[in-house]
Amino acid sequence: MTLSHLPAPAGPSDDVSYEMWEGQTAVLAAARAAGRRAAAWVRSLPAPPLPAPVGDWLSGELPDAIETAMSGLDPQERDHMAPDGRVVDGTGGVDAATISILAAVPVVLPEAGWLAPDQQARLLAVTSAVTGAVCLIAQDPGTAILHGLLTRLCAVLDHAARPAGVAVL
């Protein structure tokens, strides 16, 4: 089998212009707002009856990570091909430490026994929607923005992070 590599682009990789997608600014602003609402909901969850590291994490690090991820979405940080032909995974504008905090929720959640099952399920939905938003922006920002995929994930995020007592439709 013979592999043929494509030639490297003529100039440095940073000389490629970036054009915003139609509606990008509004969609990303809505995502930031949804992230702030979700973070506020996580911060409003009840504290553990006795001080616990998980309780501090749930009221501090986790909501900060949610807000950071949703406000840091960057379509320019998408999957791409390096000049040498390597595929470079995009970050969606969110650093690995923030993603690591979000990914820890399913592992840490069993230690948050003071939360009601509904709160735990909604917390999983919130972090799943946030990590999904990052993946969408990293893998295919044009489709995510132009076809409403990010907007739909933000609707899921808002639904999961609804205030206590708000009816489910």
PDB file of C-alpha atoms in Angstrom, residues 8-150:
ATOM      1  CA  ALA A   8       1.972  21.416   3.154  1.00  0.00           C
ATOM      2  CA  PRO A   9       0.173  24.738   2.742  1.00  0.00           C
ATOM      3  CA  ALA A  10       2.264  27.527   1.230  1.00  0.00           C
ATOM      4  CA  GLY A  11       2.454  29.804   4.273  1.00  0.00           C
ATOM      5  CA  PRO A  12       2.362  29.508   8.029  1.00  0.00           C
ATOM      6  CA  SER A  13      -0.784  27.907   9.459  1.00  0.00           C
ATOM      7  CA  ASP A  14      -1.855  31.181  11.052  1.00  0.00           C
ATOM      8  CA  ASP A  15      -2.207  32.989   7.724  1.00  0.00           C
ATOM      9  CA  VAL A  16      -5.539  31.256   6.996  1.00  0.00           C
ATOM     10  CA  SER A  17      -8.365  33.739   7.416  1.00  0.00           C
ATOM     11  CA  TYR A  18     -11.344  32.931   9.589  1.00  0.00           C
ATOM     12  CA  GLU A  19     -14.840  34.008   8.656  1.00  0.00           C
ATOM     13  CA  MET A  20     -17.609  33.891  11.223  1.00  0.00           C
ATOM     14  CA  TRP A  21     -20.760  31.916  10.490  1.00  0.00           C
ATOM     15  CA  GLU A  22     -24.041  33.768  10.191  1.00  0.00           C
ATOM     16  CA  GLY A  23     -25.520  34.207  13.665  1.00  0.00           C
ATOM     17  CA  GLN A  24     -22.360  33.019  15.430  1.00  0.00           C
ATOM     18  CA  THR A  25     -22.159  35.965  17.816  1.00  0.00           C
ATOM     19  CA  ALA A  26     -25.770  35.571  18.964  1.00  0.00           C
ATOM     20  CA  VAL A  27     -25.522  31.783  19.325  1.00  0.00           C
ATOM     21  CA  LEU A  28     -22.330  31.990  21.383  1.00  0.00           C
ATOM     22  CA  ALA A  29     -23.824  34.772  23.547  1.00  0.00           C
ATOM     23  CA  ALA A  30     -26.864  32.564  24.206  1.00  0.00           C
ATOM     24  CA  ALA A  31     -24.530  29.673  25.113  1.00  0.00           C
ATOM     25  CA  ARG A  32     -22.667  31.909  27.581  1.00  0.00           C
ATOM     26  CA  ALA A  33     -25.979  32.935  29.171  1.00  0.00           C
ATOM     27  CA  ALA A  34     -27.150  29.312  29.405  1.00  0.00           C
ATOM     28  CA  GLY A  35     -23.835  28.412  31.052  1.00  0.00           C
ATOM     29  CA  ARG A  36     -24.241  31.193  33.617  1.00  0.00           C
ATOM     30  CA  ARG A  37     -27.790  30.018  34.435  1.00  0.00           C
ATOM     31  CA  ALA A  38     -26.650  26.402  34.748  1.00  0.00           C
ATOM     32  CA  ALA A  39     -23.731  27.378  36.992  1.00  0.00           C
ATOM     33  CA  ALA A  40     -26.092  29.416  39.189  1.00  0.00           C
ATOM     34  CA  TRP A  41     -28.408  26.412  39.494  1.00  0.00           C
ATOM     35  CA  VAL A  42     -25.526  24.120  40.511  1.00  0.00           C
ATOM     36  CA  ARG A  43     -24.436  26.673  43.115  1.00  0.00           C
ATOM     37  CA  SER A  44     -28.011  26.731  44.466  1.00  0.00           C
ATOM     38  CA  LEU A  45     -28.060  22.991  45.164  1.00  0.00           C
ATOM     39  CA  PRO A  46     -28.279  22.122  48.856  1.00  0.00           C
ATOM     40  CA  ALA A  47     -25.066  21.752  50.799  1.00  0.00           C
ATOM     41  CA  PRO A  48     -24.271  18.442  52.489  1.00  0.00           C
ATOM     42  CA  PRO A  49     -25.503  18.047  56.079  1.00  0.00           C
ATOM     43  CA  LEU A  50     -21.881  17.792  57.206  1.00  0.00           C
ATOM     44  CA  PRO A  51     -18.948  19.494  55.481  1.00  0.00           C
ATOM     45  CA  ALA A  52     -17.568  17.290  52.727  1.00  0.00           C
ATOM     46  CA  PRO A  53     -15.004  17.795  49.956  1.00  0.00           C
ATOM     47  CA  VAL A  54     -17.615  16.800  47.354  1.00  0.00           C
ATOM     48  CA  GLY A  55     -19.948  19.494  48.661  1.00  0.00           C
ATOM     49  CA  ASP A  56     -17.241  22.126  48.266  1.00  0.00           C
ATOM     50  CA  TRP A  57     -16.443  20.823  44.784  1.00  0.00           C
ATOM     51  CA  LEU A  58     -20.120  20.919  43.757  1.00  0.00           C
ATOM     52  CA  SER A  59     -20.572  24.477  44.964  1.00  0.00           C
ATOM     53  CA  GLY A  60     -17.256  25.829  43.670  1.00  0.00           C
ATOM     54  CA  GLU A  61     -15.156  24.038  41.097  1.00  0.00           C
ATOM     55  CA  LEU A  62     -17.966  22.402  39.125  1.00  0.00           C
ATOM     56  CA  PRO A  63     -20.127  25.491  38.509  1.00  0.00           C
ATOM     57  CA  ASP A  64     -16.994  27.464  37.670  1.00  0.00           C
ATOM     58  CA  ALA A  65     -16.086  24.796  35.081  1.00  0.00           C
ATOM     59  CA  ILE A  66     -19.596  24.920  33.591  1.00  0.00           C
ATOM     60  CA  GLU A  67     -19.444  28.684  33.270  1.00  0.00           C
ATOM     61  CA  THR A  68     -15.881  28.619  31.928  1.00  0.00           C
ATOM     62  CA  ALA A  69     -16.688  25.998  29.290  1.00  0.00           C
ATOM     63  CA  MET A  70     -19.838  27.672  28.001  1.00  0.00           C
ATOM     64  CA  SER A  71     -18.275  31.129  27.924  1.00  0.00           C
ATOM     65  CA  GLY A  72     -15.074  29.865  26.315  1.00  0.00           C
ATOM     66  CA  LEU A  73     -16.605  28.148  23.267  1.00  0.00           C
ATOM     67  CA  ASP A  74     -14.486  29.114  20.285  1.00  0.00           C
ATOM     68  CA  PRO A  75     -15.260  27.852  16.764  1.00  0.00           C
ATOM     69  CA  GLN A  76     -11.720  28.722  15.661  1.00  0.00           C
ATOM     70  CA  GLU A  77     -10.427  25.978  17.975  1.00  0.00           C
ATOM     71  CA  ARG A  78     -11.896  23.202  15.819  1.00  0.00           C
ATOM     72  CA  ASP A  79     -10.467  19.952  14.500  1.00  0.00           C
ATOM     73  CA  HIS A  80      -8.072  20.626  11.652  1.00  0.00           C
ATOM     74  CA  MET A  81      -5.201  19.295   9.632  1.00  0.00           C
ATOM     75  CA  ALA A  82      -1.693  20.398  10.628  1.00  0.00           C
ATOM     76  CA  PRO A  83       0.701  21.514   7.874  1.00  0.00           C
ATOM     77  CA  ASP A  84       2.507  18.174   8.148  1.00  0.00           C
ATOM     78  CA  GLY A  85      -0.730  16.256   7.499  1.00  0.00           C
ATOM     79  CA  ARG A  86      -1.477  15.265  11.083  1.00  0.00           C
ATOM     80  CA  VAL A  87      -5.050  15.558  12.320  1.00  0.00           C
ATOM     81  CA  VAL A  88      -5.219  17.927  15.279  1.00  0.00           C
ATOM     82  CA  ASP A  89      -8.147  17.531  17.649  1.00  0.00           C
ATOM     83  CA  GLY A  90      -9.839  20.822  18.395  1.00  0.00           C
ATOM     84  CA  THR A  91     -10.564  21.942  21.917  1.00  0.00           C
ATOM     85  CA  GLY A  92     -13.646  24.025  21.167  1.00  0.00           C
ATOM     86  CA  GLY A  93     -11.911  26.758  23.149  1.00  0.00           C
ATOM     87  CA  VAL A  94     -12.019  24.815  26.433  1.00  0.00           C
ATOM     88  CA  ASP A  95      -8.892  23.589  28.216  1.00  0.00           C
ATOM     89  CA  ALA A  96      -8.331  19.998  29.333  1.00  0.00           C
ATOM     90  CA  ALA A  97      -8.536  20.861  33.049  1.00  0.00           C
ATOM     91  CA  THR A  98     -12.073  22.214  32.639  1.00  0.00           C
ATOM     92  CA  ILE A  99     -13.137  19.143  30.642  1.00  0.00           C
ATOM     93  CA  SER A 100     -11.621  16.940  33.342  1.00  0.00           C
ATOM     94  CA  ILE A 101     -13.768  18.589  36.016  1.00  0.00           C
ATOM     95  CA  LEU A 102     -16.907  18.060  33.932  1.00  0.00           C
ATOM     96  CA  ALA A 103     -15.986  14.442  33.193  1.00  0.00           C
ATOM     97  CA  ALA A 104     -15.604  13.697  36.909  1.00  0.00           C
ATOM     98  CA  VAL A 105     -19.300  14.229  37.658  1.00  0.00           C
ATOM     99  CA  PRO A 106     -20.472  10.623  37.050  1.00  0.00           C
ATOM    100  CA  VAL A 107     -17.674   9.359  39.304  1.00  0.00           C
ATOM    101  CA  VAL A 108     -18.198  11.903  42.092  1.00  0.00           C
ATOM    102  CA  LEU A 109     -21.998  12.003  42.061  1.00  0.00           C
ATOM    103  CA  PRO A 110     -22.528   8.825  44.149  1.00  0.00           C
ATOM    104  CA  GLU A 111     -20.755  10.647  47.000  1.00  0.00           C
ATOM    105  CA  ALA A 112     -23.413  13.396  46.877  1.00  0.00           C
ATOM    106  CA  GLY A 113     -26.032  11.269  48.617  1.00  0.00           C
ATOM    107  CA  TRP A 114     -27.734  14.315  50.142  1.00  0.00           C
ATOM    108  CA  LEU A 115     -28.962  15.370  46.698  1.00  0.00           C
ATOM    109  CA  ALA A 116     -32.320  14.043  45.528  1.00  0.00           C
ATOM    110  CA  PRO A 117     -32.237  11.605  42.597  1.00  0.00           C
ATOM    111  CA  ASP A 118     -33.869  14.282  40.421  1.00  0.00           C
ATOM    112  CA  GLN A 119     -31.092  16.726  41.275  1.00  0.00           C
ATOM    113  CA  GLN A 120     -28.446  14.109  40.545  1.00  0.00           C
ATOM    114  CA  ALA A 121     -30.000  13.248  37.169  1.00  0.00           C
ATOM    115  CA  ARG A 122     -30.271  16.912  36.254  1.00  0.00           C
ATOM    116  CA  LEU A 123     -26.649  17.482  37.271  1.00  0.00           C
ATOM    117  CA  LEU A 124     -25.597  14.669  34.936  1.00  0.00           C
ATOM    118  CA  ALA A 125     -27.696  16.215  32.159  1.00  0.00           C
ATOM    119  CA  VAL A 126     -26.120  19.637  32.722  1.00  0.00           C
ATOM    120  CA  THR A 127     -22.555  18.383  32.528  1.00  0.00           C
ATOM    121  CA  SER A 128     -23.379  16.144  29.578  1.00  0.00           C
ATOM    122  CA  ALA A 129     -24.893  19.081  27.677  1.00  0.00           C
ATOM    123  CA  VAL A 130     -21.864  21.249  28.435  1.00  0.00           C
ATOM    124  CA  THR A 131     -19.347  18.631  27.302  1.00  0.00           C
ATOM    125  CA  GLY A 132     -21.533  17.987  24.259  1.00  0.00           C
ATOM    126  CA  ALA A 133     -21.473  21.688  23.388  1.00  0.00           C
ATOM    127  CA  VAL A 134     -17.682  21.698  23.572  1.00  0.00           C
ATOM    128  CA  CYS A 135     -17.476  18.615  21.332  1.00  0.00           C
ATOM    129  CA  LEU A 136     -19.883  20.119  18.790  1.00  0.00           C
ATOM    130  CA  ILE A 137     -17.857  23.302  18.529  1.00  0.00           C
ATOM    131  CA  ALA A 138     -14.570  21.373  18.326  1.00  0.00           C
ATOM    132  CA  GLN A 139     -15.742  18.887  15.712  1.00  0.00           C
ATOM    133  CA  ASP A 140     -18.158  20.801  13.489  1.00  0.00           C
ATOM    134  CA  PRO A 141     -18.769  24.398  14.520  1.00  0.00           C
ATOM    135  CA  GLY A 142     -20.452  25.389  11.272  1.00  0.00           C
ATOM    136  CA  THR A 143     -23.171  22.763  11.592  1.00  0.00           C
ATOM    137  CA  ALA A 144     -23.516  23.418  15.333  1.00  0.00           C
ATOM    138  CA  ILE A 145     -24.101  27.127  14.727  1.00  0.00           C
ATOM    139  CA  LEU A 146     -25.931  27.202  11.389  1.00  0.00           C
ATOM    140  CA  HIS A 147     -28.265  24.265  11.988  1.00  0.00           C
ATOM    141  CA  GLY A 148     -29.184  25.018  15.593  1.00  0.00           C
ATOM    142  CA  LEU A 149     -27.439  22.080  17.259  1.00  0.00           C
ATOM    143  CA  LEU A 150     -25.743  24.280  19.855  1.00  0.00           C
TER     144      LEU A 150
END
